[in-house]
Structures are given as structure tokens and as C-alpha cells.
Tab-separated table of C-alpha atoms in Angstrom:
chain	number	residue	atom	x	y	z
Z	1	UNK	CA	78.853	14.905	10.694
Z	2	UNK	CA	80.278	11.688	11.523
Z	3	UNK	CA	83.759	11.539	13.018
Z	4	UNK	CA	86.241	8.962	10.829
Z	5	UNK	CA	87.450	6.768	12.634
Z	6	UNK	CA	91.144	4.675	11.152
Z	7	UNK	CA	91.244	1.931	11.028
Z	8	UNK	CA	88.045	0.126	10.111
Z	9	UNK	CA	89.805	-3.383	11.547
Z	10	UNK	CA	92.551	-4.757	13.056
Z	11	UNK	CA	93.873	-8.291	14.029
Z	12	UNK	CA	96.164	-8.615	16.857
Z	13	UNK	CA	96.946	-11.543	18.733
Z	14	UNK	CA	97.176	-11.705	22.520
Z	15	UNK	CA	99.783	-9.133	24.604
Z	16	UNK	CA	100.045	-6.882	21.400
Z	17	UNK	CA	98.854	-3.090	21.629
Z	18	UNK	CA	96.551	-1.285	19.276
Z	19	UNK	CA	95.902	2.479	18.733
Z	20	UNK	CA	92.377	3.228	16.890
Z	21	UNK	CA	92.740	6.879	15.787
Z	22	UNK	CA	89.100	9.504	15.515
Z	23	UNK	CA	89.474	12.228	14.282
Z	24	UNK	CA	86.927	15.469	13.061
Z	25	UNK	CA	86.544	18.291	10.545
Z	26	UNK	CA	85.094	20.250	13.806
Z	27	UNK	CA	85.919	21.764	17.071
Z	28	UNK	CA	85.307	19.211	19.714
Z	29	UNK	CA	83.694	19.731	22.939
Z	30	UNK	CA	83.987	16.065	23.901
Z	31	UNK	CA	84.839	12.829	22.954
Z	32	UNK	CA	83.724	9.248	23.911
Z	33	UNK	CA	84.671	6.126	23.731
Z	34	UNK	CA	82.480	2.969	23.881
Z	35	UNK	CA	83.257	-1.124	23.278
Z	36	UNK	CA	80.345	-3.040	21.393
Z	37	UNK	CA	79.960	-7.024	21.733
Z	38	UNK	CA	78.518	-8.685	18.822
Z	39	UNK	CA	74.453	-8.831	19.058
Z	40	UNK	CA	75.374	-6.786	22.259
Z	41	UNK	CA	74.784	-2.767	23.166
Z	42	UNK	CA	77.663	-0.414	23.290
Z	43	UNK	CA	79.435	-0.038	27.072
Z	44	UNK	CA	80.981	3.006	27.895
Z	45	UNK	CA	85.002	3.149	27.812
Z	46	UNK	CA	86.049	6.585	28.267
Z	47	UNK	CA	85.134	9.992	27.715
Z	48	UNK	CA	87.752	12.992	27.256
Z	49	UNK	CA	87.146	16.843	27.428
Z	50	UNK	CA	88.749	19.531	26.339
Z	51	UNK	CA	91.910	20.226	28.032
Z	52	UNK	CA	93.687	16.455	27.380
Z	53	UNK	CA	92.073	15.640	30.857
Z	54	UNK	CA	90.605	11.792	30.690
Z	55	UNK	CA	88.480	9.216	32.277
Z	56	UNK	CA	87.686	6.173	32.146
Z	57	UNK	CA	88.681	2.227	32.248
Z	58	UNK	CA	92.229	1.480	34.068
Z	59	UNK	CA	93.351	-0.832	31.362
Z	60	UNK	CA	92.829	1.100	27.786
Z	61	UNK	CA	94.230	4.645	27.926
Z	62	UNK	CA	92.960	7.270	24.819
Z	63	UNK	CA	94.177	11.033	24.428
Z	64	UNK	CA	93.269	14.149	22.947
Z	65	UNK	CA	94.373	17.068	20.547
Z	66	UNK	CA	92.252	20.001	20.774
Z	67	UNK	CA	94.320	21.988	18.075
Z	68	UNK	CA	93.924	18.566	15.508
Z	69	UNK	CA	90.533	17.896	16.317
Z	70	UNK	CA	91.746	13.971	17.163
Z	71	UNK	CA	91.909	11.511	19.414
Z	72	UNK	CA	93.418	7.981	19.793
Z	73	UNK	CA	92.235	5.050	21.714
Z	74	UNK	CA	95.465	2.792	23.293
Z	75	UNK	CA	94.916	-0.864	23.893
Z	76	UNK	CA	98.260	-2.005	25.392
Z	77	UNK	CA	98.836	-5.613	26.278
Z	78	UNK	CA	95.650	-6.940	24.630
Z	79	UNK	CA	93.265	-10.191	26.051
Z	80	UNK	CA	90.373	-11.633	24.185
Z	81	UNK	CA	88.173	-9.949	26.167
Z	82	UNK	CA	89.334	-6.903	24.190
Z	83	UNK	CA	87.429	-8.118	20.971
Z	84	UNK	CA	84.802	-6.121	19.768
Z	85	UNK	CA	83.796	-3.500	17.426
Z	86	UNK	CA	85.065	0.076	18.983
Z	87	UNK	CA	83.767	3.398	18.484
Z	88	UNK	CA	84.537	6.869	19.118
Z	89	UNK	CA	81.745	9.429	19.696
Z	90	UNK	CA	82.483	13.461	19.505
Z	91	UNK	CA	80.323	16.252	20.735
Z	92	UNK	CA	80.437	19.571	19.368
Z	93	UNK	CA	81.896	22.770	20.533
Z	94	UNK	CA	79.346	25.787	21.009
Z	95	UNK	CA	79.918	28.738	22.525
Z	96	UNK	CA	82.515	27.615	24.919
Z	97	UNK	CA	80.125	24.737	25.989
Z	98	UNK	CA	78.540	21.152	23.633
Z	99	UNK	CA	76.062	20.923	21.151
Z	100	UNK	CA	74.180	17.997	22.799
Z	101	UNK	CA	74.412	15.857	19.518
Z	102	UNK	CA	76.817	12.595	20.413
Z	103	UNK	CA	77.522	11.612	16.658
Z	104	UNK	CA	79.380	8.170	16.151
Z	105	UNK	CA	81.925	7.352	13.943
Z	106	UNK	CA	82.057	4.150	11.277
Z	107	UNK	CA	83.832	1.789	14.464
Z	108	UNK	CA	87.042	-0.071	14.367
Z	109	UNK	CA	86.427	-3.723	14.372
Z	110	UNK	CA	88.959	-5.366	16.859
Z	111	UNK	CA	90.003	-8.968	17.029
Z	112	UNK	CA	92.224	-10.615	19.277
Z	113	UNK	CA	93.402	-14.021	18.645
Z	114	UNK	CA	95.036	-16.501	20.991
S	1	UNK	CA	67.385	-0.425	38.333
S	2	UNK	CA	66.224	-1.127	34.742
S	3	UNK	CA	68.417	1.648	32.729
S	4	UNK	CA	66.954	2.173	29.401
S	5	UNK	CA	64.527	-0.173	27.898
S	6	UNK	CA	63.933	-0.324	24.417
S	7	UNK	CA	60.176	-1.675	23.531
S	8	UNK	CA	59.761	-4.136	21.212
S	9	UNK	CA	63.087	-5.690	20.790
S	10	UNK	CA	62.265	-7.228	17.071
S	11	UNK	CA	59.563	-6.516	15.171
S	12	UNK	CA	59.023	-7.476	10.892
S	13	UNK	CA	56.686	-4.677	9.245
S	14	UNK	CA	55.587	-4.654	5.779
S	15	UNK	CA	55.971	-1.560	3.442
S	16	UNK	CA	53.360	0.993	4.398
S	17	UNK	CA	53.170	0.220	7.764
S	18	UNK	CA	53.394	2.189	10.699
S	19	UNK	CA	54.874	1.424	14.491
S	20	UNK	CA	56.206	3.253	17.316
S	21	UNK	CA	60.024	1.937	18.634
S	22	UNK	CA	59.601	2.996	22.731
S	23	UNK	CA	62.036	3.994	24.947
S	24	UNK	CA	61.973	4.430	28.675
S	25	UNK	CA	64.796	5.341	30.990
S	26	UNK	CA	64.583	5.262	34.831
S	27	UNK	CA	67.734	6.847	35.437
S	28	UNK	CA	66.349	10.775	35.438
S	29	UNK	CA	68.713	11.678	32.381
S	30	UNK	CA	67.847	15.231	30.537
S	31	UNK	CA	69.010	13.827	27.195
S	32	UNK	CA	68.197	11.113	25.371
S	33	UNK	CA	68.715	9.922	21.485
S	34	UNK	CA	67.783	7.694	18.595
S	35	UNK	CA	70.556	5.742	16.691
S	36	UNK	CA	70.035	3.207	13.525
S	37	UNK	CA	73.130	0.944	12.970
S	38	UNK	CA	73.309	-0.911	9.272
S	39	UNK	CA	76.507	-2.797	8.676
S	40	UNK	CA	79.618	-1.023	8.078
S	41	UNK	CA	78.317	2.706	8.942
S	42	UNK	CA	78.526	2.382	12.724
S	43	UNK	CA	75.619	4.525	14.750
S	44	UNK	CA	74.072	7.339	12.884
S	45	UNK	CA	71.997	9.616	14.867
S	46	UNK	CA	68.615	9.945	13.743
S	47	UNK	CA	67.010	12.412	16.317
S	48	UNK	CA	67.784	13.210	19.997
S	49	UNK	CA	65.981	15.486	22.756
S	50	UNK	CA	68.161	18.028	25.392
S	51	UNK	CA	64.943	17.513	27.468
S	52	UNK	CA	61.001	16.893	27.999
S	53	UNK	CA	59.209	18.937	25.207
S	54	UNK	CA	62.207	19.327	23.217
S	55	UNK	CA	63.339	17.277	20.351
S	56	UNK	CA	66.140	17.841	17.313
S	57	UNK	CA	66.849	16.337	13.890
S	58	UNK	CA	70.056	14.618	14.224
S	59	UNK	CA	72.245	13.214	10.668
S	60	UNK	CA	69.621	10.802	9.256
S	61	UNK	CA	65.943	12.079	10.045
S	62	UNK	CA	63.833	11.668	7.003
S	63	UNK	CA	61.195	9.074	7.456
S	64	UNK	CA	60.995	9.242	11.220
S	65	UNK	CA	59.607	11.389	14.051
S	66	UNK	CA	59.773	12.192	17.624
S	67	UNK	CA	58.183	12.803	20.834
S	68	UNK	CA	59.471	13.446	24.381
S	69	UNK	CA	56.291	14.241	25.902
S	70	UNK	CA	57.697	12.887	29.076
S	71	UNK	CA	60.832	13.186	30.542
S	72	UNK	CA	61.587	9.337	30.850
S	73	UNK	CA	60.568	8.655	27.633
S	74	UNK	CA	61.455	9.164	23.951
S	75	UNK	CA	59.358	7.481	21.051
S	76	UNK	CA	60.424	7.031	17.130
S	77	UNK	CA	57.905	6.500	14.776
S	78	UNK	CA	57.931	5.563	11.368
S	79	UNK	CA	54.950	6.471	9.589
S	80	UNK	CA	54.979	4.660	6.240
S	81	UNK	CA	57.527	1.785	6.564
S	82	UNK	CA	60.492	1.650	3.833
S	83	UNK	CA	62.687	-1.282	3.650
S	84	UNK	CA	65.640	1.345	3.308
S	85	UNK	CA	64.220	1.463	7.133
S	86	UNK	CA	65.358	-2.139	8.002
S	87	UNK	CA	68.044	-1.664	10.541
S	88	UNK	CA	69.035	-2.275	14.850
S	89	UNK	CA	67.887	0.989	16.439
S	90	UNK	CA	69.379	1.873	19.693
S	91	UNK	CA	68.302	4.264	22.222
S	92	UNK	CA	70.266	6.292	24.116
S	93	UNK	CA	70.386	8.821	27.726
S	94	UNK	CA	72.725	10.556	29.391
S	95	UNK	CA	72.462	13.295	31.935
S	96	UNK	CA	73.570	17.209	32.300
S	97	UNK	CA	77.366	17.929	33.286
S	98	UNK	CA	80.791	17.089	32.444
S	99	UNK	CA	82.229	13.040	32.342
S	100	UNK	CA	78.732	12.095	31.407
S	101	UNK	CA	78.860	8.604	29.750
S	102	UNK	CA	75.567	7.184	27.453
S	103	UNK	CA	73.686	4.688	28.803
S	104	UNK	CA	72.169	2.327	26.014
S	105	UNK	CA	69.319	-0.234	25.364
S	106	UNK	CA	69.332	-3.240	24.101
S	107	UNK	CA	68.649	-2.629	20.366
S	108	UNK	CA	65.258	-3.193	18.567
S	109	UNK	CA	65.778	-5.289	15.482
S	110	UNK	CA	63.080	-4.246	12.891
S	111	UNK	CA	62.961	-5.324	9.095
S	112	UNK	CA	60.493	-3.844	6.862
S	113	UNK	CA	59.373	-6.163	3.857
């Protein structure tokens, strides 16, 4: 099952923030977060676990409710750079441990503007 | 390094046709995965393997089929080419463990006619 992912775009202009929300109908063992250029692949951003523990790039923070099943990716103080179609990945719970199966949500097209 | 290469990167097949999408990692990673991405509903997993010998249906797996014979490799096949089929598949790896990110390819951009 895909995770949803709100909302499907956004317009900002330079120096605003951004929060792209994911959220599932499952318990989560993981989620990711990845950045994808147009005609490009998708780069890893972040990944979080259970436990609100996270990792990833210095610049774009995300969080993590276990008991909601969500998580939200922050883009504070936006560039250009920052355009780009985002999307959130989520990884089962099983048994304490994942189910292997990185499913990816719809993606939340960015756009920053001068 | 290479990462993951993705073999060909476009290809135009007509209905009824059959190819083989490759993909080859050098990185050692236990799991690997096949995405399609069509305008507007982001990467849908189509089948991914846990590890050489081993392969699973993921969300979207009709029409297409698998092999990990080995370890570094993961092949999609379509046997009888729909143009419901025409779409950028991705591959993907990772490896075992916690704060494990996916590495992708470049895409393989195939249209069926």
C-alpha cells in the first residue's frame, strides 16, 4: 500500500519553509525520504526509525509519530536548489523488525521561485 | 564505483514483444527492487528480492517477472509487451541494517507501441 503523501505541490518562493506531510494506514518500521530532479533519479534525504530518532541532510529536518503512523518533511529557509519532486518511502513493521518492501508515496512536487 | 546500472536506458517495443530491463549493482547490497513511475502516481513497486535466489511480488506485478540468480543482479522481464507497460522503470539496492538509504539507477525509459 502506498503511503499518501499531502500535498501533491507547493510553490514557495525563496527563504520560505515548507512541511510535506506522509502518512500510512500501517505500522511503520521505517521511513525515507528522497529528492528527485526532473529527468533525474531519486537522492536519498533522510531516513527515520522507530523511536523519533533521525538522519540525514543538515539543512531539511523531517519527524516521526509512531502512534499516527506519520511523518513530516521540514524545508526551512528554502533555495532553488530545493526544487524538485519529493517523496516519502515507508517500510513495514513485522514482528518487531521491516518487511523489506520500500513502497513510495504519490510525491510532493516542490517549486521554489526567486 | 559504478552504483547501480540500469541496462538499456530507452528502449521502444511493439505490442507482443518481449525484453529484459537489467540491473547490476557493485555495491554488495542484499536487497534490491523494481519501481515503474507514470505521471502523477510517484514509484510503485513492482517486485523486489531480500537476497540472491529470492524474489517477491511487490504492489503492481502482473505482466512482469523476476530473477536474482545472482547476487549483483536483478532482471525484469516483460513477456508480451502492453502499452499499459509504457513507463521510466527504476532499479533500486540497499543493504542489511538500520539507516540504510536506496541507492538508485538511472531510469530506463521504455514505450511499448
Amino acid at each position: 500500500q502506498q503511503p499518501v503523501q499531502s500535498p501533491q505541490a507547493v510553490i514557495l518562493r525563496e527563504g520560505e519553509d515548507a512541511v510535506i506531510n506522509c502518512s500510512s494506514s500501517k505500522a511503520l518500521y521505517s521511513v525515507h525520504w528522497y529528492r528527485q530532479k526532473h529527468g533525474e533519479a531519486p537522492v536519498f534525504l533522510m531516513i527515520l526509525l522507530k523511536g523519533g530518532e533521525q538522519k540525514g541532510h543538515e539543512k531539511i529536518s523531517a519527524s516521526f509519530n509512531e502512534k499516527k503512523q506519520q511523518s513530516s518533511l521540514y524545508l526551512t529557509a528554502s533555495q532553488l536548489s530545493y526544487s524538485g519532486t519529493y517523496f516519502c518511502g515507508t517500510e513495514l513493521g513485522l514482528s518487531g523488525g521491516s518487511n523489506y518492501k520500500l513502497t513510495f508515496g504519490k510525491g510532493t512536487l516542490l517549486t521554489v521561485n526567486p | 564505483n559504478a552504483g547501480v546500472t540500469q541496462t538499456p536506458k530507452f528502449r521502444v517495443l511493439k505490442t507482443g514483444q518481449s525484453m529484459t530491463l537489467l540491473c547490476a549493482q557493485d555495491m554488495n547490497h542484499e536487497y534490491m527492487y523494481w519501481y515503474r513511475q507514470d505521471p502523477g502516481m510517484g514509484l510503485r513497486l513492482i517486485h523486489y528480492s531480500v537476497g540472491e535466489g529470492t524474489t517477491a511480488k511487490g504492489e503492481v506485478p502482473d505482466g512482469y517477472n523476476v530473477s536474482r540468480l545472482k547476487k549483483q543482479n536483478f532482471l525484469l522481464g516483460l513477456e508480451s509487451a502492453a502499452p499499459s507497460q509504457t513507463s521510466v522503470y527504476f532499479c533500486a539496492s540497499s543493504t542489511q541494517g538500520v539507516w540504510t538509504e536506496a541507492f538508485f539507477g538511472q531510469g530506463t525509459r521504455l514505450t511499448v507501441v
